[in-house]
mmCIF file of C-alpha atoms in Angstrom:
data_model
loop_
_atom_site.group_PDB
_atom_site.id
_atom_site.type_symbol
_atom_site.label_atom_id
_atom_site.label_comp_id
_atom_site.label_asym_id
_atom_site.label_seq_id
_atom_site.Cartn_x
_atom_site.Cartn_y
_atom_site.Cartn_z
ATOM 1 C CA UNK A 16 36.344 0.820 43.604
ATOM 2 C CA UNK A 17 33.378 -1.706 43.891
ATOM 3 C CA UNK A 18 30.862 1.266 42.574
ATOM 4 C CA UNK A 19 33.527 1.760 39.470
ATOM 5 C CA UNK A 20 33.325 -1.825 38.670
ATOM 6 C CA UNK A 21 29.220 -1.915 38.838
ATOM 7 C CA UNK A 22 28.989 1.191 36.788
ATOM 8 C CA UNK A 23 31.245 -0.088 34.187
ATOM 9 C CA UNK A 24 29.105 -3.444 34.200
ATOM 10 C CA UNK A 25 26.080 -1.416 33.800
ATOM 11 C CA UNK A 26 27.375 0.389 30.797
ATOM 12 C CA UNK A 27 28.740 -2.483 28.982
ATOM 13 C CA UNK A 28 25.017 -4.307 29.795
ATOM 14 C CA UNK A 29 23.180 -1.034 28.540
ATOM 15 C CA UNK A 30 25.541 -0.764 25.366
ATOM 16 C CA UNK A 31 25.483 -4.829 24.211
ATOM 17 C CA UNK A 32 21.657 -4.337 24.980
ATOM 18 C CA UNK A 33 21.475 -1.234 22.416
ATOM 19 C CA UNK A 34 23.139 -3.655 20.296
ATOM 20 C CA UNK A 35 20.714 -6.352 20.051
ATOM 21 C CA UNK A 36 18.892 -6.528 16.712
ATOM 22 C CA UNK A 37 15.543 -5.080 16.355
ATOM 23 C CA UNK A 38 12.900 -8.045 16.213
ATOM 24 C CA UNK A 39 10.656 -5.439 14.492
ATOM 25 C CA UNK A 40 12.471 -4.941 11.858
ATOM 26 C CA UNK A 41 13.758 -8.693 11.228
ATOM 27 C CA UNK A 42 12.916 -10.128 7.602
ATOM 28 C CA UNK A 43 11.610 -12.984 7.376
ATOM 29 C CA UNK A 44 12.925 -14.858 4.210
ATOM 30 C CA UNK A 45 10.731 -18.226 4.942
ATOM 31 C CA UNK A 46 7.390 -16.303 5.177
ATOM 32 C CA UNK A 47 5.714 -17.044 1.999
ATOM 33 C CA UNK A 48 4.693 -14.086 -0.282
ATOM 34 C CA UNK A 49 1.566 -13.826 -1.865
ATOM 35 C CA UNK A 50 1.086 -13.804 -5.608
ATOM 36 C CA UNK A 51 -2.076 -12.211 -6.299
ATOM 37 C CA UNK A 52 -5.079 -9.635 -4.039
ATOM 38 C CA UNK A 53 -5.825 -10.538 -0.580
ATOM 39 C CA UNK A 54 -8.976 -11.917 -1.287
ATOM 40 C CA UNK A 55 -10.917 -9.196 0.897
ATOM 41 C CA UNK A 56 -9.280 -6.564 -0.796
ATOM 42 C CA UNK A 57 -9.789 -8.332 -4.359
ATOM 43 C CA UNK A 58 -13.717 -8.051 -3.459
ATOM 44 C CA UNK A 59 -13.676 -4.273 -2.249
ATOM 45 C CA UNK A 60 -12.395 -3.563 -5.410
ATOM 46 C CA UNK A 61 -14.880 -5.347 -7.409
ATOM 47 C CA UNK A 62 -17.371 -3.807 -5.527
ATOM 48 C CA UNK A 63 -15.846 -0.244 -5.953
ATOM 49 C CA UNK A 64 -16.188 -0.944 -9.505
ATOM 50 C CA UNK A 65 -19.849 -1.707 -9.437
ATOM 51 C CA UNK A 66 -20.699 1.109 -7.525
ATOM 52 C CA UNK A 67 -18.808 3.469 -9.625
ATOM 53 C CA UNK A 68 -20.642 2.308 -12.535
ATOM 54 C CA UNK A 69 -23.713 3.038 -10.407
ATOM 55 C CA UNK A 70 -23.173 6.454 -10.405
ATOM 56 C CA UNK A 71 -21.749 6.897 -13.909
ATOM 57 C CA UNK A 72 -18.331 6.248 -13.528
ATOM 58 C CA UNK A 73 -16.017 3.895 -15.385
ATOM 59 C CA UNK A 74 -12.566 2.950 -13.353
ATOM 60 C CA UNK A 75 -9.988 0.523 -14.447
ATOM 61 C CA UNK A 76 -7.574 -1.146 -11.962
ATOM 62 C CA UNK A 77 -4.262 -0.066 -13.303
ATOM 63 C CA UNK A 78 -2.320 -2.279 -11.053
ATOM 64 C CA UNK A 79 -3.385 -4.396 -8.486
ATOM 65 C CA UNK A 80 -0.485 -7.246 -6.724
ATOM 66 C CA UNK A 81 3.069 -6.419 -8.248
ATOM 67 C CA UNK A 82 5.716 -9.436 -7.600
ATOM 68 C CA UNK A 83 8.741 -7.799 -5.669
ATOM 69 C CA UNK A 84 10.489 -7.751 -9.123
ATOM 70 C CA UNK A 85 8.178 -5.805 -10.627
ATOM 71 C CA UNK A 86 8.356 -3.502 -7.869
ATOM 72 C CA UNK A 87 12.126 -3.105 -8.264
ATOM 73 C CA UNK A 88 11.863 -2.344 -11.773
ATOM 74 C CA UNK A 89 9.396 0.300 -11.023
ATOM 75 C CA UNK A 90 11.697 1.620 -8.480
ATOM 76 C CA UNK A 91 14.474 2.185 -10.988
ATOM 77 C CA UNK A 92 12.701 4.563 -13.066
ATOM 78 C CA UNK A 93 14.139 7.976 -13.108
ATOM 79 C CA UNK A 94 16.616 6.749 -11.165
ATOM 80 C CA UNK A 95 18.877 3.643 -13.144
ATOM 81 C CA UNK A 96 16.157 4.348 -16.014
ATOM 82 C CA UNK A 97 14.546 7.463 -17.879
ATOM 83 C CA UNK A 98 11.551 8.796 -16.602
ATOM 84 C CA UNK A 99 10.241 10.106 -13.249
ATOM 85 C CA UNK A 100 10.741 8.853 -9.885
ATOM 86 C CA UNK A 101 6.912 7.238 -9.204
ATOM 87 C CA UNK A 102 7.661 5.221 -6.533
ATOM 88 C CA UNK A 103 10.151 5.542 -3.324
ATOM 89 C CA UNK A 104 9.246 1.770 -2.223
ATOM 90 C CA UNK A 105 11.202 -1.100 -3.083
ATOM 91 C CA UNK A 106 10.680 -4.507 -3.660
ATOM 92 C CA UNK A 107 8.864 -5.965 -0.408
ATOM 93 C CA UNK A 108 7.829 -2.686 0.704
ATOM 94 C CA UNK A 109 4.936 -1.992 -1.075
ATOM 95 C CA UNK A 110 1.613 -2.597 -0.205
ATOM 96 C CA UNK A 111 1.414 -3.806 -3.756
ATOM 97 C CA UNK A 112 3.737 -6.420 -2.979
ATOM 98 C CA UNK A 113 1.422 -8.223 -0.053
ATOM 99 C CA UNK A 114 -1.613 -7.680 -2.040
ATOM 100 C CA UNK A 115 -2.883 -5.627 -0.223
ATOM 101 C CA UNK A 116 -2.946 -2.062 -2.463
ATOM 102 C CA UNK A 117 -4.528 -1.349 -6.221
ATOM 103 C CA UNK A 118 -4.275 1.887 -8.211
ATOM 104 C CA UNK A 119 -7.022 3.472 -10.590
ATOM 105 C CA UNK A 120 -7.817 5.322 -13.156
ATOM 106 C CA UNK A 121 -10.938 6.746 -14.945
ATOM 107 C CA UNK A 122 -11.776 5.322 -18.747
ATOM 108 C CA UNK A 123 -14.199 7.518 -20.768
ATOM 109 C CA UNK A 124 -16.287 7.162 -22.974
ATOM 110 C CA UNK A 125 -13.611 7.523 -25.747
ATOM 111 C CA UNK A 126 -11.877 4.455 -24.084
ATOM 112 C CA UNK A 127 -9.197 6.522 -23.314
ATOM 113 C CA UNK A 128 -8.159 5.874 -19.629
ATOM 114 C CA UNK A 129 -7.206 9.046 -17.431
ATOM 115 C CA UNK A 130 -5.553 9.858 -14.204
ATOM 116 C CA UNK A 131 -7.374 13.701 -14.569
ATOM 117 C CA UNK A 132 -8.434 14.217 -10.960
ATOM 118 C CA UNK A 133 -11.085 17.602 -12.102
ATOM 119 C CA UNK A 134 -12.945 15.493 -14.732
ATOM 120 C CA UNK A 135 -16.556 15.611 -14.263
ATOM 121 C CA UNK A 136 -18.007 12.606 -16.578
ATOM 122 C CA UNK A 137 -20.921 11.885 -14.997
ATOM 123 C CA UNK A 138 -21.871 15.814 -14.660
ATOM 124 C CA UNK A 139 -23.532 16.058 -11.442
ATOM 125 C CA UNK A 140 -20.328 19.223 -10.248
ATOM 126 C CA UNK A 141 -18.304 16.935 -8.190
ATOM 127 C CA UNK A 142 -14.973 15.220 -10.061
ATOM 128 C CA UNK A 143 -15.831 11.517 -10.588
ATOM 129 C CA UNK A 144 -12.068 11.042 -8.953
ATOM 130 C CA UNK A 145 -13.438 13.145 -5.682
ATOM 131 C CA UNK A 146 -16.485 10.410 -5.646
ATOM 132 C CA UNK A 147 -14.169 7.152 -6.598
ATOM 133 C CA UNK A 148 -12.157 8.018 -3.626
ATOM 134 C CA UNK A 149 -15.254 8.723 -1.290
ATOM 135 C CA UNK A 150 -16.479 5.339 -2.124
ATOM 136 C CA UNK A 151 -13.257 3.355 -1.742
ATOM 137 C CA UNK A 152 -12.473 5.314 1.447
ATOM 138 C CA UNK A 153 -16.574 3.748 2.542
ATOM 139 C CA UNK A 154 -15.454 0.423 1.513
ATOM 140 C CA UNK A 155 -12.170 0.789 3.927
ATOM 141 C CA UNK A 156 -9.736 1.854 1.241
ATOM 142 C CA UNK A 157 -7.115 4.246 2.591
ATOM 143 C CA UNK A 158 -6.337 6.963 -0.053
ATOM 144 C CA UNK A 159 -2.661 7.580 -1.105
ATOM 145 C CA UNK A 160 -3.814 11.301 -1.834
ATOM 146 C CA UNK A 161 -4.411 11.448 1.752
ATOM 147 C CA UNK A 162 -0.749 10.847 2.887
ATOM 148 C CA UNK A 163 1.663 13.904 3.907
ATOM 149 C CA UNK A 164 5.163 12.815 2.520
ATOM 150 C CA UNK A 165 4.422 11.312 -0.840
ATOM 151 C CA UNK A 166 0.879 12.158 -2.679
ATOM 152 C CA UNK A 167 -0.230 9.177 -4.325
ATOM 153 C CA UNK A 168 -3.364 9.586 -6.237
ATOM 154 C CA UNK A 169 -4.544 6.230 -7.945
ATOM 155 C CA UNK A 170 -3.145 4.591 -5.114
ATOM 156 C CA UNK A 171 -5.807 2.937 -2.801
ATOM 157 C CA UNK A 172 -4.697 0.202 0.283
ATOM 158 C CA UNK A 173 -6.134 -1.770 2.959
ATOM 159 C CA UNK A 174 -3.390 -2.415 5.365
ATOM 160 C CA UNK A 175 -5.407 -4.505 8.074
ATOM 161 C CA UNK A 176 -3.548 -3.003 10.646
ATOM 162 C CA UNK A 177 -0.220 -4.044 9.486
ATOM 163 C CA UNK A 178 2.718 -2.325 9.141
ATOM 164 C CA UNK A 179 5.476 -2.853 6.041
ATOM 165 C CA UNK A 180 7.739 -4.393 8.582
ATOM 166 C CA UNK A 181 4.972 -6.681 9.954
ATOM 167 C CA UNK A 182 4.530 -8.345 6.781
ATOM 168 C CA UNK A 183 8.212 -8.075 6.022
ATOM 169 C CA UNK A 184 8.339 -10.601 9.646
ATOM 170 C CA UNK A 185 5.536 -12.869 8.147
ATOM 171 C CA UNK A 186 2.123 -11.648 9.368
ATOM 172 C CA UNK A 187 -0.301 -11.539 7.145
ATOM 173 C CA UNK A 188 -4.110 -10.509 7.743
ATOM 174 C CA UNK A 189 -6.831 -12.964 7.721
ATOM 175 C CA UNK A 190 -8.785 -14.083 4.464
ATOM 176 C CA UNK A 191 -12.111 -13.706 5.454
ATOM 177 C CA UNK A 192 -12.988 -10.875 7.802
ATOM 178 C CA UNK A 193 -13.360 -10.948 11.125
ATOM 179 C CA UNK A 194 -16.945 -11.687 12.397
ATOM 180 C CA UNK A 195 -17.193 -8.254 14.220
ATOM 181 C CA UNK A 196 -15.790 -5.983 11.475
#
């Protein structure tokens, strides 16, 4: 009988301990939210501007920080508004939303700003969106063309190491890097 009764014990330990919330994925609703680029990130993409000019190529920064707001509006197109679903993230999940994430897009000569990724401007055979993205991946971007689920190409981020849920708890990364990065 004594076994029955520590078994049972057990059980009702192990299921209130299943229970317990996740501290990963805890909100925190007092950690302030930025309102503009990480200021590393801010200066990578300056940078990837000059050296795209170096080599021909004019980018403009499409969208850089988006409030949480904004993000939710975004989110409702093609679904609660017309159009086509361009994002699956909503507000206070995007990179976007931390600062941390800009998205491009090539201006010609016309003026005329274009998301073509074959477009060869600067004619040396290699798309000027193929050598955007090799830069901003050598300045520590990470590409959104490179991700498996959801392909998405103007998209560049620099996550620091932290997860959406990290940033959701509060962290956020440093302003000035590191002195051994």
């Amino acid at each position: 009988m004594s076994i029955f009764v520590l078994v049972f014990m057990a059980v009702v330990l192990y299921v209130q301990y299943l229970m317990l919330p996740d501290k990963d994925s805890e909100i925190n609703p007092n950690a302030p939210m930025p309102d503009g680029l990480h200021p590393i990130v801010e200066e990578k993409t300056n940078q990837l501007i000059q050296h795209s000019a170096e080599k021909g190529i004019s980018i403009v920064i499409t969208d850089g920080f988006r409030s949480a707001e904004d993000q939710d509006k975004l989110y409702e197109k093609g679904r609660a508004t017309e159009g086509t679903i361009v994002t699956y993230a909503r507000g206070g999940e995007s990179y976007h939303n931390f600062g941390l994430a800009v998205d491009f897009a090539i201006k010609i000569p016309s003026g005329e700003v274009i998301w073509d990724m074959t477009y060869d401007g600067n004619g040396n055979s290699i798309s000027d969106w193929t050598e955007v993205v090799s830069l901003a991946k050598g300045l520590g971007f990470e590409w959104g063309g490179d991700w498996v689920r959801f392909k998405d190409y103007p998209h560049l981020q620099m996550d620091f190491g932290l997860s959406i849920a990290a940033l959701q708890r509060g962290e956020r990364p440093e302003e000035q890097p590191s002195a051994d990065s």
